[in-house]
Short mmCIF file of C-alpha atoms in Angstrom, two decimals:
data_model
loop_
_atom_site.label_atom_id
_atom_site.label_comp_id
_atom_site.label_asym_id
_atom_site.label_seq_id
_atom_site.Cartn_x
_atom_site.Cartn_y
_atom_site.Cartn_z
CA UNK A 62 86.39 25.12 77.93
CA UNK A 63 88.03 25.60 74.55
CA UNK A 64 91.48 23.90 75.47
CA UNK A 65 94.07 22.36 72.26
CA UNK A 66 94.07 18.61 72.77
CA UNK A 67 98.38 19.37 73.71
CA UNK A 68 97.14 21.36 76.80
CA UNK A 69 94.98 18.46 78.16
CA UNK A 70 98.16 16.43 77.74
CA UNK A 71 100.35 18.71 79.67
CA UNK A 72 97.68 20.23 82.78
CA UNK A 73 95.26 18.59 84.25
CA UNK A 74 91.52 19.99 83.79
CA UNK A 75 91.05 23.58 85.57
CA UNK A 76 88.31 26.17 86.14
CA UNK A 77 88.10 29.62 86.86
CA UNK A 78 85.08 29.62 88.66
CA UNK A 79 85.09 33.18 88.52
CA UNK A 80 83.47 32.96 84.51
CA UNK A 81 80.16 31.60 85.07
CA UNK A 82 80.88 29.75 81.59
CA UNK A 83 83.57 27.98 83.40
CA UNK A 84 81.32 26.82 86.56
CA UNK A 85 78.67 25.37 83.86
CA UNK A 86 82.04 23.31 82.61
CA UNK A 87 83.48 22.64 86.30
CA UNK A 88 79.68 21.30 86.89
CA UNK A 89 79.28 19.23 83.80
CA UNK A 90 82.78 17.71 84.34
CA UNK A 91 81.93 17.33 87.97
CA UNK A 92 78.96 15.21 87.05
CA UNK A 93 80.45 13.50 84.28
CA UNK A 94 83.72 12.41 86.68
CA UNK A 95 81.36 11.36 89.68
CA UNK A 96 79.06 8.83 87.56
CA UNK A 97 82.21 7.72 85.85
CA UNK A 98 84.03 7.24 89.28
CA UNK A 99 80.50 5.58 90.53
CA UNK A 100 80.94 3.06 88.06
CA UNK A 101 84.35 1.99 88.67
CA UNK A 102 83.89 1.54 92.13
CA UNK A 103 80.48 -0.40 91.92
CA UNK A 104 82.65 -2.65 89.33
CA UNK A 105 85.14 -3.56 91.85
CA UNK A 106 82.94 -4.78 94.53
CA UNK A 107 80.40 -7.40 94.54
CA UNK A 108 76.87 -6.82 92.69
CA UNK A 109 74.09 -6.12 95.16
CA UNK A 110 70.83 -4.31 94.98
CA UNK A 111 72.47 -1.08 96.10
CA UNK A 112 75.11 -1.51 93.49
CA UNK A 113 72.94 -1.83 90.21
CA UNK A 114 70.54 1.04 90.96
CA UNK A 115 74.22 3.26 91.62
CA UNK A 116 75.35 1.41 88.60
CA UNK A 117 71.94 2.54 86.01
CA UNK A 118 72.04 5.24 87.50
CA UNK A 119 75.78 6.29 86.14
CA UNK A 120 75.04 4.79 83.11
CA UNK A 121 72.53 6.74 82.65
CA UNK A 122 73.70 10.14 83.23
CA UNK A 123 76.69 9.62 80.87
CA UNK A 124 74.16 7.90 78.20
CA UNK A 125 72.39 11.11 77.95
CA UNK A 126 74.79 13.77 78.09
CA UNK A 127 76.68 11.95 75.78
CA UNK A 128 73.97 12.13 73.57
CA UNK A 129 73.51 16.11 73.83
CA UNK A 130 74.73 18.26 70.57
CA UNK A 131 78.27 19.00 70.92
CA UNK A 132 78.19 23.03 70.65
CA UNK A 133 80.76 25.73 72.34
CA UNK A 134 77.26 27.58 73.42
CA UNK A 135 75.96 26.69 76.73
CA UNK A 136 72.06 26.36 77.14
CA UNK A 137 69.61 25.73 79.56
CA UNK A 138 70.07 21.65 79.94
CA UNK A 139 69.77 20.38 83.66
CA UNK A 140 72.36 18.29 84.17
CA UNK A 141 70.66 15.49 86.58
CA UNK A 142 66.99 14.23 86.40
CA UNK A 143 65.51 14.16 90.78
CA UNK A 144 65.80 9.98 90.92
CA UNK A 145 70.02 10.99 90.28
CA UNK A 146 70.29 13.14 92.87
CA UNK A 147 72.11 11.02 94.91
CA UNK A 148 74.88 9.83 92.25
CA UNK A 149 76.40 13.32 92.58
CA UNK A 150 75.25 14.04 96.18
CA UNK A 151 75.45 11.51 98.06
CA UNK A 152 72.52 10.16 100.17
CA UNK A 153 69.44 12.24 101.57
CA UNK A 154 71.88 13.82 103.69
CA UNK A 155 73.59 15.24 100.82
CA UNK A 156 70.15 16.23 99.17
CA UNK A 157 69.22 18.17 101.64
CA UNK A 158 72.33 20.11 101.82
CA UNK A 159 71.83 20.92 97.96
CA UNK A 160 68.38 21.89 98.39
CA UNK A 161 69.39 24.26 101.87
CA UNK A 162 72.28 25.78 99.51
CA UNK A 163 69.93 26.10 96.15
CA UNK A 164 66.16 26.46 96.67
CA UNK A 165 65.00 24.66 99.77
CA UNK A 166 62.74 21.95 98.35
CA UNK A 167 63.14 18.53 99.50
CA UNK A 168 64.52 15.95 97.19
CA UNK A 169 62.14 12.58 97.15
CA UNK A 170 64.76 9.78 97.27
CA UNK A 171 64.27 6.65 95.08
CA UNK A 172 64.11 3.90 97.56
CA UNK A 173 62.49 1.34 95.39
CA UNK A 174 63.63 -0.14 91.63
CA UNK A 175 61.74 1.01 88.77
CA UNK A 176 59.14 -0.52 86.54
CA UNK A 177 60.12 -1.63 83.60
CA UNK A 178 58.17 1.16 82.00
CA UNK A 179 58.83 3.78 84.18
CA UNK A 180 62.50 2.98 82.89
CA UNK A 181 61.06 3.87 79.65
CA UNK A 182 59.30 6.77 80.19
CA UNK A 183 62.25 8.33 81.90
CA UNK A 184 64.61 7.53 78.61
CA UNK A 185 61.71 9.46 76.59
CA UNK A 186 61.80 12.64 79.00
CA UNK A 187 65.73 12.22 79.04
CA UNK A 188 65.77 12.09 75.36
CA UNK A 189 63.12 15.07 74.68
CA UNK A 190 65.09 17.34 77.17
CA UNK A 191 68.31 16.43 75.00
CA UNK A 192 67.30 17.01 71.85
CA UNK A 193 66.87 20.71 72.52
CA UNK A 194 70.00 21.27 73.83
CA UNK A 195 73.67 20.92 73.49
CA UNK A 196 76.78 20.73 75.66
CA UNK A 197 80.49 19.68 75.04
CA UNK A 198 81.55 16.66 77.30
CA UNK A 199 85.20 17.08 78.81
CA UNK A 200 87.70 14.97 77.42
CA UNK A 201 88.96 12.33 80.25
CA UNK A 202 93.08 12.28 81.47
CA UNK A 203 93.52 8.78 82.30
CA UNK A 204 96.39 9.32 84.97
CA UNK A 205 93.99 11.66 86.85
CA UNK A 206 91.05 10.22 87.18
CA UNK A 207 90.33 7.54 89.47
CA UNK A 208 87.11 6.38 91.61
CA UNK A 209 87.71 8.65 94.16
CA UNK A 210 86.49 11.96 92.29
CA UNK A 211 88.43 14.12 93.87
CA UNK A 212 89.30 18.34 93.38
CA UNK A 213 91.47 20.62 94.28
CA UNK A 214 90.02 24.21 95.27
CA UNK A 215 92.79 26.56 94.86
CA UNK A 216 92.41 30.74 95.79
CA UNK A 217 94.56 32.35 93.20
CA UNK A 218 96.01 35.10 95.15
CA UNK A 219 97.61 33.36 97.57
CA UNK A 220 101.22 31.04 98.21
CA UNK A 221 102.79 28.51 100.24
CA UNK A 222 99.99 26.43 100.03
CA UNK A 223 97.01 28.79 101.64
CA UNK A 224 93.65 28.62 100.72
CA UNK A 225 94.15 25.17 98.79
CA UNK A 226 91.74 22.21 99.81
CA UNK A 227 91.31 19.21 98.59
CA UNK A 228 86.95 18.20 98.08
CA UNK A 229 85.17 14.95 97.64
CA UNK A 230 81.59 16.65 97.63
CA UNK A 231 80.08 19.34 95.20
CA UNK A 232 78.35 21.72 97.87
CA UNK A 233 80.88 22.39 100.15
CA UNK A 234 83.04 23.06 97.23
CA UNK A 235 80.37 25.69 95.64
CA UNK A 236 80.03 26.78 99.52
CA UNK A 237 83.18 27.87 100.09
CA UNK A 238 83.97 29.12 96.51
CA UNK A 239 80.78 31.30 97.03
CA UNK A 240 82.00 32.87 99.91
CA UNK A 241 85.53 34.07 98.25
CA UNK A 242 82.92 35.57 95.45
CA UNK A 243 84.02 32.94 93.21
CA UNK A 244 87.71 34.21 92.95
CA UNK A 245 88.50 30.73 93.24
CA UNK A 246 90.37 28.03 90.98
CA UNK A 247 88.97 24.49 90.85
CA UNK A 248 91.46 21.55 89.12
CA UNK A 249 91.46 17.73 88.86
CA UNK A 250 92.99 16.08 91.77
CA UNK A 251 95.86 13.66 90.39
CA UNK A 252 94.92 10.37 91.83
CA UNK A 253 96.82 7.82 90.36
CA UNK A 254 100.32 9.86 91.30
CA UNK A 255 103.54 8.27 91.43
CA UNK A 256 104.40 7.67 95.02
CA UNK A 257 108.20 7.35 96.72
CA UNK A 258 109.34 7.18 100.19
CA UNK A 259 106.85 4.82 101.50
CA UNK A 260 103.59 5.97 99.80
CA UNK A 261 104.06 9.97 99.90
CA UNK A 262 103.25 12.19 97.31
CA UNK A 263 105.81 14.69 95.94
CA UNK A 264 106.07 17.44 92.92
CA UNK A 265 108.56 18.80 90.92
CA UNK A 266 109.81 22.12 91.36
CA UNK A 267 111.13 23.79 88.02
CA UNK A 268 112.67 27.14 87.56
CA UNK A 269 111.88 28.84 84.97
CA UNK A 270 113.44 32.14 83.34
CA UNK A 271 111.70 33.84 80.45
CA UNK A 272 114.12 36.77 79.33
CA UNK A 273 112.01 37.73 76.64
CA UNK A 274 107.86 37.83 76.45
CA UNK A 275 107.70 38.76 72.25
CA UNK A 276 109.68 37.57 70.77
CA UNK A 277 109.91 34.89 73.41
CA UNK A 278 113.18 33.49 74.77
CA UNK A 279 112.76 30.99 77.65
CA UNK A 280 115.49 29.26 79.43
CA UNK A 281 114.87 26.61 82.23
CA UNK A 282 117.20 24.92 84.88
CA UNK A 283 118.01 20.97 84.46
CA UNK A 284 118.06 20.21 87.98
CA UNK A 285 114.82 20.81 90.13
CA UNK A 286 114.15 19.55 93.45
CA UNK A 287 111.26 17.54 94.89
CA UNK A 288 108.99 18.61 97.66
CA UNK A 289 107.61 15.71 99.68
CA UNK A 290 104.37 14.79 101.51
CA UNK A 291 105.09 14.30 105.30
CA UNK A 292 102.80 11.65 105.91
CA UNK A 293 101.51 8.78 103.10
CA UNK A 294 98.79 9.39 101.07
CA UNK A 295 95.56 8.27 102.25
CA UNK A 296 91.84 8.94 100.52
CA UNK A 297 90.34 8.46 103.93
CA UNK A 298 87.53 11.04 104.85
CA UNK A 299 89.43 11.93 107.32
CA UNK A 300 92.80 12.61 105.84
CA UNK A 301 90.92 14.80 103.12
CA UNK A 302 91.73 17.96 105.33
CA UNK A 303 95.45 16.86 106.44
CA UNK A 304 97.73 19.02 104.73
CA UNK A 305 100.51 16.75 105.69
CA UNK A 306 98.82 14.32 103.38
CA UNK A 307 97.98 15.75 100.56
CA UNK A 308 100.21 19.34 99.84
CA UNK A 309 103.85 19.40 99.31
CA UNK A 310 104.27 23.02 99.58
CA UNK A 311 107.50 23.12 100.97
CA UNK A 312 106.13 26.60 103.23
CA UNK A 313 103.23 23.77 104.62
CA UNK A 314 105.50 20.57 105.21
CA UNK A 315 108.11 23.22 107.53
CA UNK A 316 105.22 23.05 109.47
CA UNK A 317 103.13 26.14 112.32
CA UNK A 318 103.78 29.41 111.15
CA UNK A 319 105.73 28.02 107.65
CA UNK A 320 107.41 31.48 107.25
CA UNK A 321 111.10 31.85 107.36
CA UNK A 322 113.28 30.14 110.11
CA UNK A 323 116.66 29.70 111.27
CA UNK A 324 118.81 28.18 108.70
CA UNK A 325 119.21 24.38 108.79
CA UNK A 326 122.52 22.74 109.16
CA UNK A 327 121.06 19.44 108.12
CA UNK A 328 119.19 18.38 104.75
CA UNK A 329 115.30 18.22 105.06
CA UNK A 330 113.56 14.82 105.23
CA UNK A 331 110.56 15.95 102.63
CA UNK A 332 113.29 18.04 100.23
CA UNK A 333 115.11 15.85 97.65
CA UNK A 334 117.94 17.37 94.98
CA UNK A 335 117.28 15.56 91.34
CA UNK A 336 120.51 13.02 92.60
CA UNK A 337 118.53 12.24 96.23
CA UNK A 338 115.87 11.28 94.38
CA UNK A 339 117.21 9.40 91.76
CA UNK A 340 118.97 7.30 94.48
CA UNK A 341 115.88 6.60 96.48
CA UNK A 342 113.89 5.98 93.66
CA UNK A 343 116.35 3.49 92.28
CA UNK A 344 115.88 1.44 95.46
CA UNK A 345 111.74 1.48 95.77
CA UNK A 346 111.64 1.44 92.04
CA UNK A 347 113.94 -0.77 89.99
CA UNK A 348 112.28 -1.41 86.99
CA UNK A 349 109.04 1.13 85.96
CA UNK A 350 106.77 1.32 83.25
CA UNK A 351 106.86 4.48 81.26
CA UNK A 352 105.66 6.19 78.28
CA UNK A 353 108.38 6.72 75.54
CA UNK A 354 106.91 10.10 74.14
CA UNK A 355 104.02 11.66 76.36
CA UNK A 356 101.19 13.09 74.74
CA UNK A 357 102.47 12.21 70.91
CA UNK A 358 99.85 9.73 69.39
CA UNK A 359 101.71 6.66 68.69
CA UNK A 360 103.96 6.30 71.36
CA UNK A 361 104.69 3.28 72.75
CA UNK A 362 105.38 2.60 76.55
CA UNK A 363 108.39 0.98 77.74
CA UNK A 364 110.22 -1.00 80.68
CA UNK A 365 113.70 1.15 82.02
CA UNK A 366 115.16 2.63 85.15
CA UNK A 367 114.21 5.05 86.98
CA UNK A 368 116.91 7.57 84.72
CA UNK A 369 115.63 6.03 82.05
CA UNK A 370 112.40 7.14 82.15
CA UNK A 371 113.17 10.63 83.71
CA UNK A 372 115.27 11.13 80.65
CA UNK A 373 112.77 9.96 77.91
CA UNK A 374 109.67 10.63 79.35
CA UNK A 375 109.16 13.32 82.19
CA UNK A 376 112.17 15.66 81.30
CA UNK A 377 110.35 15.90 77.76
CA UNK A 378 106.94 16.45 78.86
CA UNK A 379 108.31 19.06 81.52
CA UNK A 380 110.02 21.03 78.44
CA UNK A 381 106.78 20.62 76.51
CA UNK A 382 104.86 21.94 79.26
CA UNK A 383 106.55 24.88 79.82
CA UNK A 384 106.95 25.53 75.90
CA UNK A 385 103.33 25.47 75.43
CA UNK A 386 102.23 27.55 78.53
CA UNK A 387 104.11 30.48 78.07
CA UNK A 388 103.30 30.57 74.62
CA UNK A 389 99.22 29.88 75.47
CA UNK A 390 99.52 33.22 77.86
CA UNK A 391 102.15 35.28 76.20
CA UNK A 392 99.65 37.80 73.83
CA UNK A 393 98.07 38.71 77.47
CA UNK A 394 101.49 39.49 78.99
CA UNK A 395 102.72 41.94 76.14
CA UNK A 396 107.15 42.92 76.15
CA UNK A 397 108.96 43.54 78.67
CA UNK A 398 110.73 46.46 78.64
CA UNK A 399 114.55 46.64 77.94
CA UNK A 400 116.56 44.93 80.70
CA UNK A 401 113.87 43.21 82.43
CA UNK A 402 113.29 39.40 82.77
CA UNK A 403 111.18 37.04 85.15
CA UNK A 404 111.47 34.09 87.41
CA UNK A 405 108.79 31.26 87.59
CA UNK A 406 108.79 28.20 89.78
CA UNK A 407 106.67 25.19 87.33
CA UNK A 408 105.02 22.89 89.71
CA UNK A 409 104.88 19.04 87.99
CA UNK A 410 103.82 16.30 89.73
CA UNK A 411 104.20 12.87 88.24
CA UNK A 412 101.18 10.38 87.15
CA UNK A 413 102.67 6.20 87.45
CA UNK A 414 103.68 6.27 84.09
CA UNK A 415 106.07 9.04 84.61
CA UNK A 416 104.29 11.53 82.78
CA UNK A 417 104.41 15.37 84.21
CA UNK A 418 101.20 17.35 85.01
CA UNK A 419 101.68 21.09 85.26
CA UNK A 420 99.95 22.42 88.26
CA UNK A 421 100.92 25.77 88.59
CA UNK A 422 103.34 28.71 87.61
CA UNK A 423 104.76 30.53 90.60
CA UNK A 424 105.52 34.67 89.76
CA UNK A 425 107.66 35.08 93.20
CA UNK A 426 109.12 31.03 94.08
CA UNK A 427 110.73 29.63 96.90
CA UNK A 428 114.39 30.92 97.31
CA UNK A 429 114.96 28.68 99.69
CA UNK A 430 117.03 30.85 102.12
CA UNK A 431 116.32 28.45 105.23
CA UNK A 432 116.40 25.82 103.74
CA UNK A 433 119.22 22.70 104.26
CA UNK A 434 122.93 22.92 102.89
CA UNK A 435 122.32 20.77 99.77
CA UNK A 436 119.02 22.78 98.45
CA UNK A 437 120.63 25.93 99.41
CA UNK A 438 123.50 25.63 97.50
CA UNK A 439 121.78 24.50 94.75
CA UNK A 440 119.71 27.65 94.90
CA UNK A 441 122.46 29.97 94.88
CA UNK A 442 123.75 28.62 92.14
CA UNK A 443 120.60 28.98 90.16
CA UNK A 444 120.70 32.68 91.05
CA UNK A 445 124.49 33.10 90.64
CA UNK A 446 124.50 31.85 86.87
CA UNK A 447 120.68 33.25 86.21
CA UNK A 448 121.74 37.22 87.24
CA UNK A 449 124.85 36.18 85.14
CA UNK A 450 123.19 35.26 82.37
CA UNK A 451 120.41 38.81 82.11
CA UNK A 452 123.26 40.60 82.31
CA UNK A 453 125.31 39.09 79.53
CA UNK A 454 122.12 39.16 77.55
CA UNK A 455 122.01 42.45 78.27
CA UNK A 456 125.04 43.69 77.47
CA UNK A 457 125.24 41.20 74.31
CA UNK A 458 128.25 39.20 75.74
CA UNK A 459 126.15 36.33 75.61
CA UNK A 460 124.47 36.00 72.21
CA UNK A 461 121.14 33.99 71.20
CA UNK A 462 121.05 31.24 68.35
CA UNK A 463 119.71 32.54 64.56
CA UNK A 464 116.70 31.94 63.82
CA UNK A 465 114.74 32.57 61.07
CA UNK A 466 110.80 33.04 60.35
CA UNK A 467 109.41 29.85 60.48
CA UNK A 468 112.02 28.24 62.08
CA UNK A 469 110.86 25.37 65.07
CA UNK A 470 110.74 27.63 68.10
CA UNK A 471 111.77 24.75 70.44
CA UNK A 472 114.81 24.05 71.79
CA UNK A 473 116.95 22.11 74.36
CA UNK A 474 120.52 23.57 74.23
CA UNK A 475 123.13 25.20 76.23
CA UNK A 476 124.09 28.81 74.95
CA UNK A 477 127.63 30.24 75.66
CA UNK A 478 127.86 32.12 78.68
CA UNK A 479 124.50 30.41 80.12
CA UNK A 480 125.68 27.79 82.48
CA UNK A 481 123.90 25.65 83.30
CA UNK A 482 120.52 27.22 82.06
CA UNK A 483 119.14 25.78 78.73
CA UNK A 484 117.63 27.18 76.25
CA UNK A 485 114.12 26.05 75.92
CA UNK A 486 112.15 28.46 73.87
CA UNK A 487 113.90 31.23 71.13
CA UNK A 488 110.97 32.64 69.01
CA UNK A 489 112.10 34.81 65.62
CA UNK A 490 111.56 38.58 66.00
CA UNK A 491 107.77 39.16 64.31
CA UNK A 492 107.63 41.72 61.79
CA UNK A 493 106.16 44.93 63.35
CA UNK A 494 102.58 46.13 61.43
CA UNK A 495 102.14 49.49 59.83
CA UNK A 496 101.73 51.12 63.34
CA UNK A 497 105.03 49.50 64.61
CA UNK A 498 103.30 47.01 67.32
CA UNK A 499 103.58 43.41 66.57
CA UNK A 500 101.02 41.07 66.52
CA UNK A 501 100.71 38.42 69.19
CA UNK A 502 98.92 35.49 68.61
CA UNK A 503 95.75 34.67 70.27
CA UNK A 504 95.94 32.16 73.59
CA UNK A 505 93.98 29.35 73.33
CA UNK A 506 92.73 29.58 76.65
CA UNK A 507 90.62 32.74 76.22
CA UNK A 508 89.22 32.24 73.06
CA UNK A 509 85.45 33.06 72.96
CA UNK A 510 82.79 30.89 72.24
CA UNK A 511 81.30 31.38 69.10
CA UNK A 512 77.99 29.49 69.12
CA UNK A 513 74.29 30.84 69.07
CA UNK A 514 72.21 30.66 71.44
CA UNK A 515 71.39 31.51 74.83
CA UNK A 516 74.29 32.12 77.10
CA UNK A 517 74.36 31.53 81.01
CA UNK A 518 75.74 35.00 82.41
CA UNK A 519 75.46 34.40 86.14
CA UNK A 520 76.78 32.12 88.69
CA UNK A 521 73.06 31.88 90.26
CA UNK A 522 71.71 31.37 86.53
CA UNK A 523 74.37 28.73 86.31
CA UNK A 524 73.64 26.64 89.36
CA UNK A 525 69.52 26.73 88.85
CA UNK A 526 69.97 25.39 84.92
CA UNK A 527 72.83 22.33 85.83
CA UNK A 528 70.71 21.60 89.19
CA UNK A 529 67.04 23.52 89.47
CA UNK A 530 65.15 20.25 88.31
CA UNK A 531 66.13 18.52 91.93
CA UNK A 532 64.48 21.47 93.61
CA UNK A 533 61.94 24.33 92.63
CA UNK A 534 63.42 27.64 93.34
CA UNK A 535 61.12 29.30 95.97
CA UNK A 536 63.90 31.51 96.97
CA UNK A 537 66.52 32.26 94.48
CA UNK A 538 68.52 34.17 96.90
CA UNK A 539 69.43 30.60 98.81
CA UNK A 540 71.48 29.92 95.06
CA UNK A 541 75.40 29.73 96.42
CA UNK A 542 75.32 32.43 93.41
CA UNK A 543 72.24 34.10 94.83
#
């Protein structure tokens, strides 16, 4: 996927598995991230048998894809050879589901180590099938990855935390995207997450006004509020499914039904202001480790408090994030007409360093009217000075900073009249062409691929050229994309 090197700072890897292009990506990362986690965890224990056939066999799926052309076409390159079956699913139980969900063929496992020159000829098929070929590798995110392999699969069109699962294992993944006719999201699981409260994850929730699409003028609230796991994190098989575990939607942690409910005279337990957290973080965390300047090349990491590195680290990367994502979507969003505006609730969560990871952009967040004293008031406050704020824009009362062309378009100032919203993005006014319509730029994200060559254009295609070498295709119509 063509994505700047700032984005893979800021999000962590995502698919829309809805573009057969990006399942060929989601599969090849997929693979990539499994024989990478393999590795780690074979590292980590002590070396048996078992452990240097899973070891080879890593090593040698990353050997040869690394070794593939790096092209933005996608061809017809299988992405696993039958004796590595097993890296990416599992044992011959996990074959056999592949082969019921692609072609029905069994899989012969490897059960005994190979000759030295059967080693050899496999390198020379592995090396012939690569040289005819070419793929681009996904970059890695440190503070994601880990040896559990893990992936979020997220449906698009829904909220509060529905349709979002959390998947160790490739078919059931495919499965269940395949039945919501692949109108389904797929992103890196954070795994190395910063952790408070006695081991439970928790995200950031941002909000986010953008008064102005083109030019763009974007103002964002300093003080968000955290949304905590109910119960600690655990990579168990079994807490895979909790959603106590391992969602923080604030709609899933209220619990049955997670709709609106009587107002709450007391504070919620997994709902911290910016303050609450600060003070319990102070106490679990005294001293952390933190990266000065995230994503900048160069930057050094350093030893604070817990303010410390909010103020230096994740408040900048948060302001980067949102910088960079409304400008990588705003030439498919247009103007808004006079008058109008819009309010987005940014999703962060935080890796250990401190570093933010933008999950998601909310159209219609939270407002939070059942929720405790302390978040509600802080919520109608946000909406008190925001509707403020339009209006005065509106009416010119309130008046934006000059800026010229070329100018730096970020910014991290309080305007006159805004209260406590800051000013995070003021774009110049673009000169209008001939025909009086300005000229957006084009988002990164959807730029085509421009390389030769043949093209995969359908999910079944897709799934028979990354896996159709485990399994001979008696039946295409058994293809999840089938």
């Amino acid at each position: 996927r063509p994505v700047p090197p700032s984005l893979l700072a800021l999000v962590p890897r995502s698919y829309d598995l809805y573009q057969p292009s990006e399942l060929h990506a989601f599969l090849l990362d997929f693979t990539v991230t499994r024989a990478t986690a393999v590795r780690q965890t074979v590292s980590g224990q002590g070396e048996t048998y078992e452990s240097r056939v899973s070891t080879g066999r890593a090593t040698s799926v990353l050997r040869r894809l690394s070794r593939l052309e790096v092209s933005t076409g996608l061809r017809e390159v299988p992405l696993l050879l039958p004796n590595e079956a097993t890296l990416v699913f599992g044992n011959s139980s996990g074959c056999a589901r592949l082969d019921e969900a692609l072609a029905n063929k069994e899989v012969a496992p490897t059960s005994a180590p190979p000759s030295t020159n059967a080693v050899g000829q496999e390198e020379q098929q592995r090396d012939a099938g690569a040289s005819s070929a070419a793929l681009s590798l996904p970059r890695q995110q440190p503070g994601l990855d880990g040896r559990h392999g893990l992936w979020f699969l997220k449906a698009p069109h829904l909220n509060c935390g529905r349709g979002v699962h959390v998947y160790q294992e490739l078919v059931p993944l495919l499965q269940e995207a395949k039945e919501a006719h692949w109108r389904m999201v797929v992103q890196k699981y954070i795994e190395h997450s910063l952790l408070i409260n006695g081991g439970r994850k928790f995200d950031v929730r941002v909000w986010v006004l953008v008064s102005s699409w083109n030019p763009a003028v974007v103002w964002i609230h300093p003080e968000p509020y955290f949304r905590l796991a109910t119960k600690q994190l655990s990579f168990n098989q079994e807490a895979l499914s909790d959603p106590f575990v391992h969602l923080t939607n604030r709609a899933v942690q209220k619990g049955p039904g997670g709709g609106a409910t009587q107002v709450k005279t007391e504070d919620e337990d997994h709902i911290l202001t910016l303050e609450a957290f600060f003070r319990l973080a102070e106490v679990e965390l005294p001293e952390v480790n933190f990266q000065d300047i995230p994503g900048d090349e160069g930057s050094g990491h350093a030893v604070g408090s817990v303010r410390e590195a909010w103020k230096r680290c994740t408040w900048p990367g948060i302001m980067r994030a949102v910088q960079t994502a409304v400008l990588a979507c705003q030439c498919e969003i247009g103007a808004h007409p006079s008058g109008c505006f819009e309010l987005f609730g940014f999703d962060f969560m935080l890796d250990r360093s401190w570093r933010p990871w933008l999950l998601e952009a909310n159209s219609s967040p939270d407002l939070c009217e059942d929720a405790g004293p302390s978040l509600r008031a802080l919520i109608e406050e946000k909406l008190t000075e925001m509707l403020a704020l339009v209006v005065s824009l509106h009416e010119g009362t309130t008046r934006l900073p000059k800026i010229s062309a070329g100018d730096s378009w970020a910014r991290d100032e309080v305007v006159e009249g805004s209260g406590k919203w800051w000013l995070c993005l003021l774009e110049a006014p673009q000169k209008p062409k001939n025909n009086g319509s300005s000229s957006p730029r084009t988002s990164p994200l959807r730029r085509q691929p421009s390389g030769q060559g043949f093209v995969l254009d359908t999910h079944a295609q897709v799934l028979r050229t990354c896996f159709g070498t485990l399994a001979t295709a008696q039946s295409p119509r058994r293809f999840p994309g089938g």
